[in-house]
Amino acid sequence: MWHPGIASNMNFPTPVAVLGFLAAIGGLVLSALAALTFLFVRKPKWTRWLGALVGACAFIYFGLLFAMALASREETLAPGQEKYFCEIDCHLAYSVGASREDIQDGERRVHILLRTRFDETTISPRRPKDAPLTPNQREIVLLDSQGRSFGPVAFTGTPLTRSLIPGESYETEVVFLLPPDSAQLRLLVTSFGWEEHLLIGDEKSLGHKKTYLAVPTSEVLSRND
């Protein structure tokens, strides 16, 4: 479960954030249906009251969303430190193990070893030890000291969506093409989906600070001209 001392993609209790988001979506749908009904039966006063209620709820929700964004802080985890992903429960942890570089046909390639681990200490005693968990899709971006961002060009090793059982881990090599002057690299691994932008406390919400994984420096291992 999420707690303030954990390095994760959230800075707000995830169950509360998810329930709040679902309640907001459900309330919006029901309010729209009710407003149409009031208009159909010619009750404009009730429609205005309902609109005022929806506006007040939206103000509270987005107020919390922006408050948690303002309260967030940027963090860069050292190689080997883990970033947890809290999707109700904080089961999965990601870390950077190592990196290497090579130059192929004049292109600088950086290979980053990303480790995915199912933390067995986060499960309930009632949960079967052999019950698998399939990770959600992730977005991965590499940033340098100049603020430039680069997407991956290749993945090798174990796919990031392979299921794990509690206590299991695997490694995926993520490859990036970088200019020669890129330095002080940081890897950003985030959740994939539009709903994260509207989830209170999620690092993808507007103005929210991110948790990065530092990439260790590496020497060029091979050179092919």
PDB file of C-alpha atoms in Angstrom:
ATOM      1  CA  MET A   1       0.000   0.000   0.000  1.00  0.00           C
ATOM      2  CA  TRP A   2       1.121   3.582  -0.655  1.00  0.00           C
ATOM      3  CA  HIS A   3       2.737   5.492   2.211  1.00  0.00           C
ATOM      4  CA  PRO A   4       4.545   8.879   2.307  1.00  0.00           C
ATOM      5  CA  GLY A   5       8.034   7.368   2.569  1.00  0.00           C
ATOM      6  CA  ILE A   6       7.853   5.321  -0.611  1.00  0.00           C
ATOM      7  CA  ALA A   7       9.405   6.480  -3.909  1.00  0.00           C
ATOM      8  CA  SER A   8       6.576   5.986  -6.351  1.00  0.00           C
ATOM      9  CA  ASN A   9       4.442   7.460  -9.112  1.00  0.00           C
ATOM     10  CA  MET A  10       1.987   8.796  -6.480  1.00  0.00           C
ATOM     11  CA  ASN A  11       2.027  11.237  -3.554  1.00  0.00           C
ATOM     12  CA  PHE A  12      -1.554  10.532  -2.487  1.00  0.00           C
ATOM     13  CA  PRO A  13      -3.191   7.314  -1.203  1.00  0.00           C
ATOM     14  CA  THR A  14      -3.907   5.361  -4.361  1.00  0.00           C
ATOM     15  CA  PRO A  15      -7.166   3.664  -3.280  1.00  0.00           C
ATOM     16  CA  VAL A  16      -8.620   7.073  -2.362  1.00  0.00           C
ATOM     17  CA  ALA A  17      -7.429   8.576  -5.671  1.00  0.00           C
ATOM     18  CA  VAL A  18      -8.908   5.743  -7.730  1.00  0.00           C
ATOM     19  CA  LEU A  19     -12.222   5.728  -5.859  1.00  0.00           C
ATOM     20  CA  GLY A  20     -12.412   9.511  -6.165  1.00  0.00           C
ATOM     21  CA  PHE A  21     -11.788   9.337  -9.912  1.00  0.00           C
ATOM     22  CA  LEU A  22     -14.428   6.624 -10.420  1.00  0.00           C
ATOM     23  CA  ALA A  23     -16.906   8.543  -8.275  1.00  0.00           C
ATOM     24  CA  ALA A  24     -16.250  11.703 -10.294  1.00  0.00           C
ATOM     25  CA  ILE A  25     -16.809   9.917 -13.620  1.00  0.00           C
ATOM     26  CA  GLY A  26     -19.932   8.162 -12.328  1.00  0.00           C
ATOM     27  CA  GLY A  27     -21.298  11.352 -10.809  1.00  0.00           C
ATOM     28  CA  LEU A  28     -20.710  13.270 -14.026  1.00  0.00           C
ATOM     29  CA  VAL A  29     -22.587  10.676 -16.096  1.00  0.00           C
ATOM     30  CA  LEU A  30     -25.502  10.512 -13.647  1.00  0.00           C
ATOM     31  CA  SER A  31     -25.656  14.306 -13.420  1.00  0.00           C
ATOM     32  CA  ALA A  32     -25.818  14.614 -17.204  1.00  0.00           C
ATOM     33  CA  LEU A  33     -28.680  12.111 -17.345  1.00  0.00           C
ATOM     34  CA  ALA A  34     -30.481  13.875 -14.499  1.00  0.00           C
ATOM     35  CA  ALA A  35     -30.037  17.273 -16.177  1.00  0.00           C
ATOM     36  CA  LEU A  36     -31.554  15.934 -19.405  1.00  0.00           C
ATOM     37  CA  THR A  37     -34.440  14.504 -17.416  1.00  0.00           C
ATOM     38  CA  PHE A  38     -35.067  17.820 -15.631  1.00  0.00           C
ATOM     39  CA  LEU A  39     -35.034  19.663 -18.925  1.00  0.00           C
ATOM     40  CA  PHE A  40     -37.440  17.134 -20.435  1.00  0.00           C
ATOM     41  CA  VAL A  41     -39.920  17.572 -17.577  1.00  0.00           C
ATOM     42  CA  ARG A  42     -39.405  21.342 -17.672  1.00  0.00           C
ATOM     43  CA  LYS A  43     -37.713  21.810 -14.322  1.00  0.00           C
ATOM     44  CA  PRO A  44     -35.044  24.414 -15.196  1.00  0.00           C
ATOM     45  CA  LYS A  45     -34.604  25.430 -11.548  1.00  0.00           C
ATOM     46  CA  TRP A  46     -33.587  21.878 -10.606  1.00  0.00           C
ATOM     47  CA  THR A  47     -31.215  21.843 -13.578  1.00  0.00           C
ATOM     48  CA  ARG A  48     -29.513  24.996 -12.280  1.00  0.00           C
ATOM     49  CA  TRP A  49     -29.198  23.520  -8.782  1.00  0.00           C
ATOM     50  CA  LEU A  50     -27.693  20.383 -10.202  1.00  0.00           C
ATOM     51  CA  GLY A  51     -25.247  22.418 -12.294  1.00  0.00           C
ATOM     52  CA  ALA A  52     -24.189  24.348  -9.198  1.00  0.00           C
ATOM     53  CA  LEU A  53     -23.618  21.078  -7.305  1.00  0.00           C
ATOM     54  CA  VAL A  54     -21.552  19.613 -10.136  1.00  0.00           C
ATOM     55  CA  GLY A  55     -19.507  22.812 -10.315  1.00  0.00           C
ATOM     56  CA  ALA A  56     -18.796  22.717  -6.574  1.00  0.00           C
ATOM     57  CA  CYS A  57     -17.721  19.059  -6.728  1.00  0.00           C
ATOM     58  CA  ALA A  58     -15.499  19.765  -9.729  1.00  0.00           C
ATOM     59  CA  PHE A  59     -13.898  22.688  -7.867  1.00  0.00           C
ATOM     60  CA  ILE A  60     -13.104  20.430  -4.893  1.00  0.00           C
ATOM     61  CA  TYR A  61     -11.751  17.625  -7.100  1.00  0.00           C
ATOM     62  CA  PHE A  62      -9.495  19.792  -9.243  1.00  0.00           C
ATOM     63  CA  GLY A  63      -8.463  21.753  -6.169  1.00  0.00           C
ATOM     64  CA  LEU A  64      -7.144  18.518  -4.654  1.00  0.00           C
ATOM     65  CA  LEU A  65      -5.553  17.574  -7.979  1.00  0.00           C
ATOM     66  CA  PHE A  66      -3.579  20.816  -8.214  1.00  0.00           C
ATOM     67  CA  ALA A  67      -2.825  20.879  -4.476  1.00  0.00           C
ATOM     68  CA  MET A  68      -1.128  17.481  -4.668  1.00  0.00           C
ATOM     69  CA  ALA A  69       0.764  18.635  -7.767  1.00  0.00           C
ATOM     70  CA  LEU A  70       2.035  21.698  -5.892  1.00  0.00           C
ATOM     71  CA  ALA A  71       2.974  19.541  -2.894  1.00  0.00           C
ATOM     72  CA  SER A  72       4.981  17.114  -5.046  1.00  0.00           C
ATOM     73  CA  ARG A  73       8.754  17.222  -5.362  1.00  0.00           C
ATOM     74  CA  GLU A  74      11.118  16.056  -8.052  1.00  0.00           C
ATOM     75  CA  GLU A  75      13.254  13.073  -7.119  1.00  0.00           C
ATOM     76  CA  THR A  76      16.050  11.239  -8.900  1.00  0.00           C
ATOM     77  CA  LEU A  77      16.760   7.760  -7.555  1.00  0.00           C
ATOM     78  CA  ALA A  78      20.292   6.401  -7.630  1.00  0.00           C
ATOM     79  CA  PRO A  79      21.048   3.310  -9.744  1.00  0.00           C
ATOM     80  CA  GLY A  80      19.628   0.294  -7.956  1.00  0.00           C
ATOM     81  CA  GLN A  81      17.009   2.271  -6.023  1.00  0.00           C
ATOM     82  CA  GLU A  82      13.452   1.274  -6.809  1.00  0.00           C
ATOM     83  CA  LYS A  83      10.486   3.284  -8.001  1.00  0.00           C
ATOM     84  CA  TYR A  84       7.169   1.669  -7.071  1.00  0.00           C
ATOM     85  CA  PHE A  85       4.047   1.838  -9.194  1.00  0.00           C
ATOM     86  CA  CYS A  86       0.934   2.168  -7.090  1.00  0.00           C
ATOM     87  CA  GLU A  87      -2.156   0.999  -8.935  1.00  0.00           C
ATOM     88  CA  ILE A  88      -4.387   0.390  -5.884  1.00  0.00           C
ATOM     89  CA  ASP A  89      -1.532  -1.678  -4.374  1.00  0.00           C
ATOM     90  CA  CYS A  90       2.177  -0.878  -4.807  1.00  0.00           C
ATOM     91  CA  HIS A  91       3.310  -4.293  -6.004  1.00  0.00           C
ATOM     92  CA  LEU A  92       5.737  -3.508  -8.847  1.00  0.00           C
ATOM     93  CA  ALA A  93       9.104  -1.788  -8.449  1.00  0.00           C
ATOM     94  CA  TYR A  94      11.442  -0.611 -11.229  1.00  0.00           C
ATOM     95  CA  SER A  95      15.149   0.174 -11.031  1.00  0.00           C
ATOM     96  CA  VAL A  96      18.107   0.783 -13.329  1.00  0.00           C
ATOM     97  CA  GLY A  97      20.819  -1.826 -12.955  1.00  0.00           C
ATOM     98  CA  ALA A  98      23.494  -0.838 -15.462  1.00  0.00           C
ATOM     99  CA  SER A  99      24.108   0.872 -18.785  1.00  0.00           C
ATOM    100  CA  ARG A 100      26.507   0.551 -21.684  1.00  0.00           C
ATOM    101  CA  GLU A 101      27.194   2.450 -24.864  1.00  0.00           C
ATOM    102  CA  ASP A 102      28.381   1.640 -28.343  1.00  0.00           C
ATOM    103  CA  ILE A 103      28.710   3.450 -31.629  1.00  0.00           C
ATOM    104  CA  GLN A 104      27.275   1.742 -34.697  1.00  0.00           C
ATOM    105  CA  ASP A 105      27.585   3.393 -38.095  1.00  0.00           C
ATOM    106  CA  GLY A 106      28.257   6.721 -36.443  1.00  0.00           C
ATOM    107  CA  GLU A 107      25.205   6.473 -34.133  1.00  0.00           C
ATOM    108  CA  ARG A 108      25.550   6.582 -30.367  1.00  0.00           C
ATOM    109  CA  ARG A 109      23.455   3.862 -28.759  1.00  0.00           C
ATOM    110  CA  VAL A 110      22.831   3.723 -25.027  1.00  0.00           C
ATOM    111  CA  HIS A 111      21.654   0.410 -23.578  1.00  0.00           C
ATOM    112  CA  ILE A 112      19.934   0.632 -20.188  1.00  0.00           C
ATOM    113  CA  LEU A 113      19.124  -2.421 -18.114  1.00  0.00           C
ATOM    114  CA  LEU A 114      15.713  -1.909 -16.489  1.00  0.00           C
ATOM    115  CA  ARG A 115      14.717  -4.320 -13.710  1.00  0.00           C
ATOM    116  CA  THR A 116      11.076  -5.119 -12.892  1.00  0.00           C
ATOM    117  CA  ARG A 117      10.351  -6.738  -9.506  1.00  0.00           C
ATOM    118  CA  PHE A 118       7.173  -7.968  -7.822  1.00  0.00           C
ATOM    119  CA  ASP A 119       7.724  -7.064  -4.167  1.00  0.00           C
ATOM    120  CA  GLU A 120       6.378 -10.032  -2.213  1.00  0.00           C
ATOM    121  CA  THR A 121       6.177  -7.969   0.992  1.00  0.00           C
ATOM    122  CA  THR A 122       3.335  -5.880  -0.482  1.00  0.00           C
ATOM    123  CA  ILE A 123       0.809  -8.718  -0.860  1.00  0.00           C
ATOM    124  CA  SER A 124      -1.836  -9.881   1.570  1.00  0.00           C
ATOM    125  CA  PRO A 125      -1.181 -13.132   3.475  1.00  0.00           C
ATOM    126  CA  ARG A 126      -4.384 -14.445   1.879  1.00  0.00           C
ATOM    127  CA  ARG A 127      -3.073 -13.928  -1.657  1.00  0.00           C
ATOM    128  CA  PRO A 128      -1.770 -17.127  -3.322  1.00  0.00           C
ATOM    129  CA  LYS A 129       2.017 -17.085  -3.667  1.00  0.00           C
ATOM    130  CA  ASP A 130       1.811 -18.358  -7.239  1.00  0.00           C
ATOM    131  CA  ALA A 131      -0.865 -15.922  -8.453  1.00  0.00           C
ATOM    132  CA  PRO A 132       0.662 -13.915 -11.344  1.00  0.00           C
ATOM    133  CA  LEU A 133       0.408 -10.186 -11.935  1.00  0.00           C
ATOM    134  CA  THR A 134       0.582  -8.694 -15.434  1.00  0.00           C
ATOM    135  CA  PRO A 135       2.144  -5.207 -15.492  1.00  0.00           C
ATOM    136  CA  ASN A 136       0.265  -2.420 -17.205  1.00  0.00           C
ATOM    137  CA  GLN A 137       1.791  -0.805 -20.250  1.00  0.00           C
ATOM    138  CA  ARG A 138       4.523   1.735 -19.462  1.00  0.00           C
ATOM    139  CA  GLU A 139       5.808   4.880 -21.125  1.00  0.00           C
ATOM    140  CA  ILE A 140       9.602   5.229 -21.093  1.00  0.00           C
ATOM    141  CA  VAL A 141      11.561   8.394 -21.853  1.00  0.00           C
ATOM    142  CA  LEU A 142      15.252   9.219 -21.430  1.00  0.00           C
ATOM    143  CA  LEU A 143      16.208  12.797 -20.532  1.00  0.00           C
ATOM    144  CA  ASP A 144      19.582  14.526 -20.511  1.00  0.00           C
ATOM    145  CA  SER A 145      21.005  17.537 -18.657  1.00  0.00           C
ATOM    146  CA  GLN A 146      19.819  19.897 -21.422  1.00  0.00           C
ATOM    147  CA  GLY A 147      16.198  18.875 -20.938  1.00  0.00           C
ATOM    148  CA  ARG A 148      16.007  16.930 -24.186  1.00  0.00           C
ATOM    149  CA  SER A 149      13.926  13.751 -24.206  1.00  0.00           C
ATOM    150  CA  PHE A 150      14.394  10.603 -26.255  1.00  0.00           C
ATOM    151  CA  GLY A 151      12.129   7.636 -26.804  1.00  0.00           C
ATOM    152  CA  PRO A 152      13.366   4.048 -26.971  1.00  0.00           C
ATOM    153  CA  VAL A 153      14.263   2.568 -30.350  1.00  0.00           C
ATOM    154  CA  ALA A 154      14.438  -1.076 -29.274  1.00  0.00           C
ATOM    155  CA  PHE A 155      13.747  -3.490 -26.428  1.00  0.00           C
ATOM    156  CA  THR A 156      15.605  -6.737 -25.827  1.00  0.00           C
ATOM    157  CA  GLY A 157      15.346  -9.345 -23.101  1.00  0.00           C
ATOM    158  CA  THR A 158      12.137  -9.950 -21.181  1.00  0.00           C
ATOM    159  CA  PRO A 159       9.125  -7.884 -22.337  1.00  0.00           C
ATOM    160  CA  LEU A 160       7.948  -5.319 -19.804  1.00  0.00           C
ATOM    161  CA  THR A 161       4.425  -6.761 -19.926  1.00  0.00           C
ATOM    162  CA  ARG A 162       5.415 -10.307 -18.926  1.00  0.00           C
ATOM    163  CA  SER A 163       3.560 -11.564 -15.854  1.00  0.00           C
ATOM    164  CA  LEU A 164       5.356 -12.076 -12.521  1.00  0.00           C
ATOM    165  CA  ILE A 165       4.594 -13.952  -9.331  1.00  0.00           C
ATOM    166  CA  PRO A 166       5.427 -12.494  -5.880  1.00  0.00           C
ATOM    167  CA  GLY A 167       9.199 -12.313  -5.352  1.00  0.00           C
ATOM    168  CA  GLU A 168      10.002 -12.693  -9.063  1.00  0.00           C
ATOM    169  CA  SER A 169      11.958 -10.186 -11.147  1.00  0.00           C
ATOM    170  CA  TYR A 170      13.299  -9.849 -14.667  1.00  0.00           C
ATOM    171  CA  GLU A 171      15.444  -7.476 -16.715  1.00  0.00           C
ATOM    172  CA  THR A 172      14.738  -5.654 -19.952  1.00  0.00           C
ATOM    173  CA  GLU A 173      17.336  -3.843 -22.025  1.00  0.00           C
ATOM    174  CA  VAL A 174      16.042  -0.553 -23.410  1.00  0.00           C
ATOM    175  CA  VAL A 175      18.005   1.022 -26.272  1.00  0.00           C
ATOM    176  CA  PHE A 176      18.141   4.741 -27.118  1.00  0.00           C
ATOM    177  CA  LEU A 177      19.800   6.754 -29.892  1.00  0.00           C
ATOM    178  CA  LEU A 178      21.464   9.865 -28.437  1.00  0.00           C
ATOM    179  CA  PRO A 179      23.523  12.803 -29.690  1.00  0.00           C
ATOM    180  CA  PRO A 180      27.190  12.830 -28.640  1.00  0.00           C
ATOM    181  CA  ASP A 181      26.749  15.670 -26.124  1.00  0.00           C
ATOM    182  CA  SER A 182      23.986  14.058 -24.039  1.00  0.00           C
ATOM    183  CA  ALA A 183      25.065  13.598 -20.412  1.00  0.00           C
ATOM    184  CA  GLN A 184      23.653  13.136 -16.897  1.00  0.00           C
ATOM    185  CA  LEU A 185      20.964  10.823 -18.165  1.00  0.00           C
ATOM    186  CA  ARG A 186      17.757  10.098 -16.275  1.00  0.00           C
ATOM    187  CA  LEU A 187      15.134   7.510 -17.129  1.00  0.00           C
ATOM    188  CA  LEU A 188      11.459   8.329 -16.657  1.00  0.00           C
ATOM    189  CA  VAL A 189       9.106   5.356 -16.421  1.00  0.00           C
ATOM    190  CA  THR A 190       5.425   6.285 -16.119  1.00  0.00           C
ATOM    191  CA  SER A 191       2.019   4.689 -16.430  1.00  0.00           C
ATOM    192  CA  PHE A 192       0.276   4.616 -19.799  1.00  0.00           C
ATOM    193  CA  GLY A 193      -3.218   6.017 -20.220  1.00  0.00           C
ATOM    194  CA  TRP A 194      -5.240   9.219 -20.302  1.00  0.00           C
ATOM    195  CA  GLU A 195      -6.818   8.694 -16.884  1.00  0.00           C
ATOM    196  CA  GLU A 196      -3.479   9.238 -15.088  1.00  0.00           C
ATOM    197  CA  HIS A 197      -3.668  12.924 -16.059  1.00  0.00           C
ATOM    198  CA  LEU A 198      -6.857  13.250 -13.978  1.00  0.00           C
ATOM    199  CA  LEU A 199      -5.862  11.043 -11.048  1.00  0.00           C
ATOM    200  CA  ILE A 200      -5.176  12.953  -7.822  1.00  0.00           C
ATOM    201  CA  GLY A 201      -1.529  12.559  -6.819  1.00  0.00           C
ATOM    202  CA  ASP A 202      -0.373  10.858 -10.018  1.00  0.00           C
ATOM    203  CA  GLU A 203       2.933  12.138 -11.387  1.00  0.00           C
ATOM    204  CA  LYS A 204       1.363  12.525 -14.846  1.00  0.00           C
ATOM    205  CA  SER A 205      -1.248  15.001 -13.605  1.00  0.00           C
ATOM    206  CA  LEU A 206      -0.817  18.635 -14.627  1.00  0.00           C
ATOM    207  CA  GLY A 207       2.105  20.339 -12.878  1.00  0.00           C
ATOM    208  CA  HIS A 208       3.083  17.265 -10.851  1.00  0.00           C
ATOM    209  CA  LYS A 209       6.788  16.619 -10.283  1.00  0.00           C
ATOM    210  CA  LYS A 210       8.295  13.328 -11.478  1.00  0.00           C
ATOM    211  CA  THR A 211      10.362  10.529  -9.959  1.00  0.00           C
ATOM    212  CA  TYR A 212      13.340   9.672 -12.200  1.00  0.00           C
ATOM    213  CA  LEU A 213      15.833   6.828 -12.284  1.00  0.00           C
ATOM    214  CA  ALA A 214      19.446   7.959 -12.637  1.00  0.00           C
ATOM    215  CA  VAL A 215      21.454   6.193 -15.335  1.00  0.00           C
ATOM    216  CA  PRO A 216      25.049   5.312 -14.388  1.00  0.00           C
ATOM    217  CA  THR A 217      27.766   6.651 -16.669  1.00  0.00           C
ATOM    218  CA  SER A 218      29.336   4.135 -19.018  1.00  0.00           C
ATOM    219  CA  GLU A 219      32.199   3.999 -21.458  1.00  0.00           C
ATOM    220  CA  VAL A 220      31.879   3.283 -25.156  1.00  0.00           C
ATOM    221  CA  LEU A 221      32.333  -0.454 -25.458  1.00  0.00           C
ATOM    222  CA  SER A 222      32.623  -0.837 -29.194  1.00  0.00           C
ATOM    223  CA  ARG A 223      33.102   1.337 -32.212  1.00  0.00           C
ATOM    224  CA  ASN A 224      32.101   0.408 -35.721  1.00  0.00           C
ATOM    225  CA  ASP A 225      32.957   2.903 -38.430  1.00  0.00           C
TER     226      ASP A 225
END
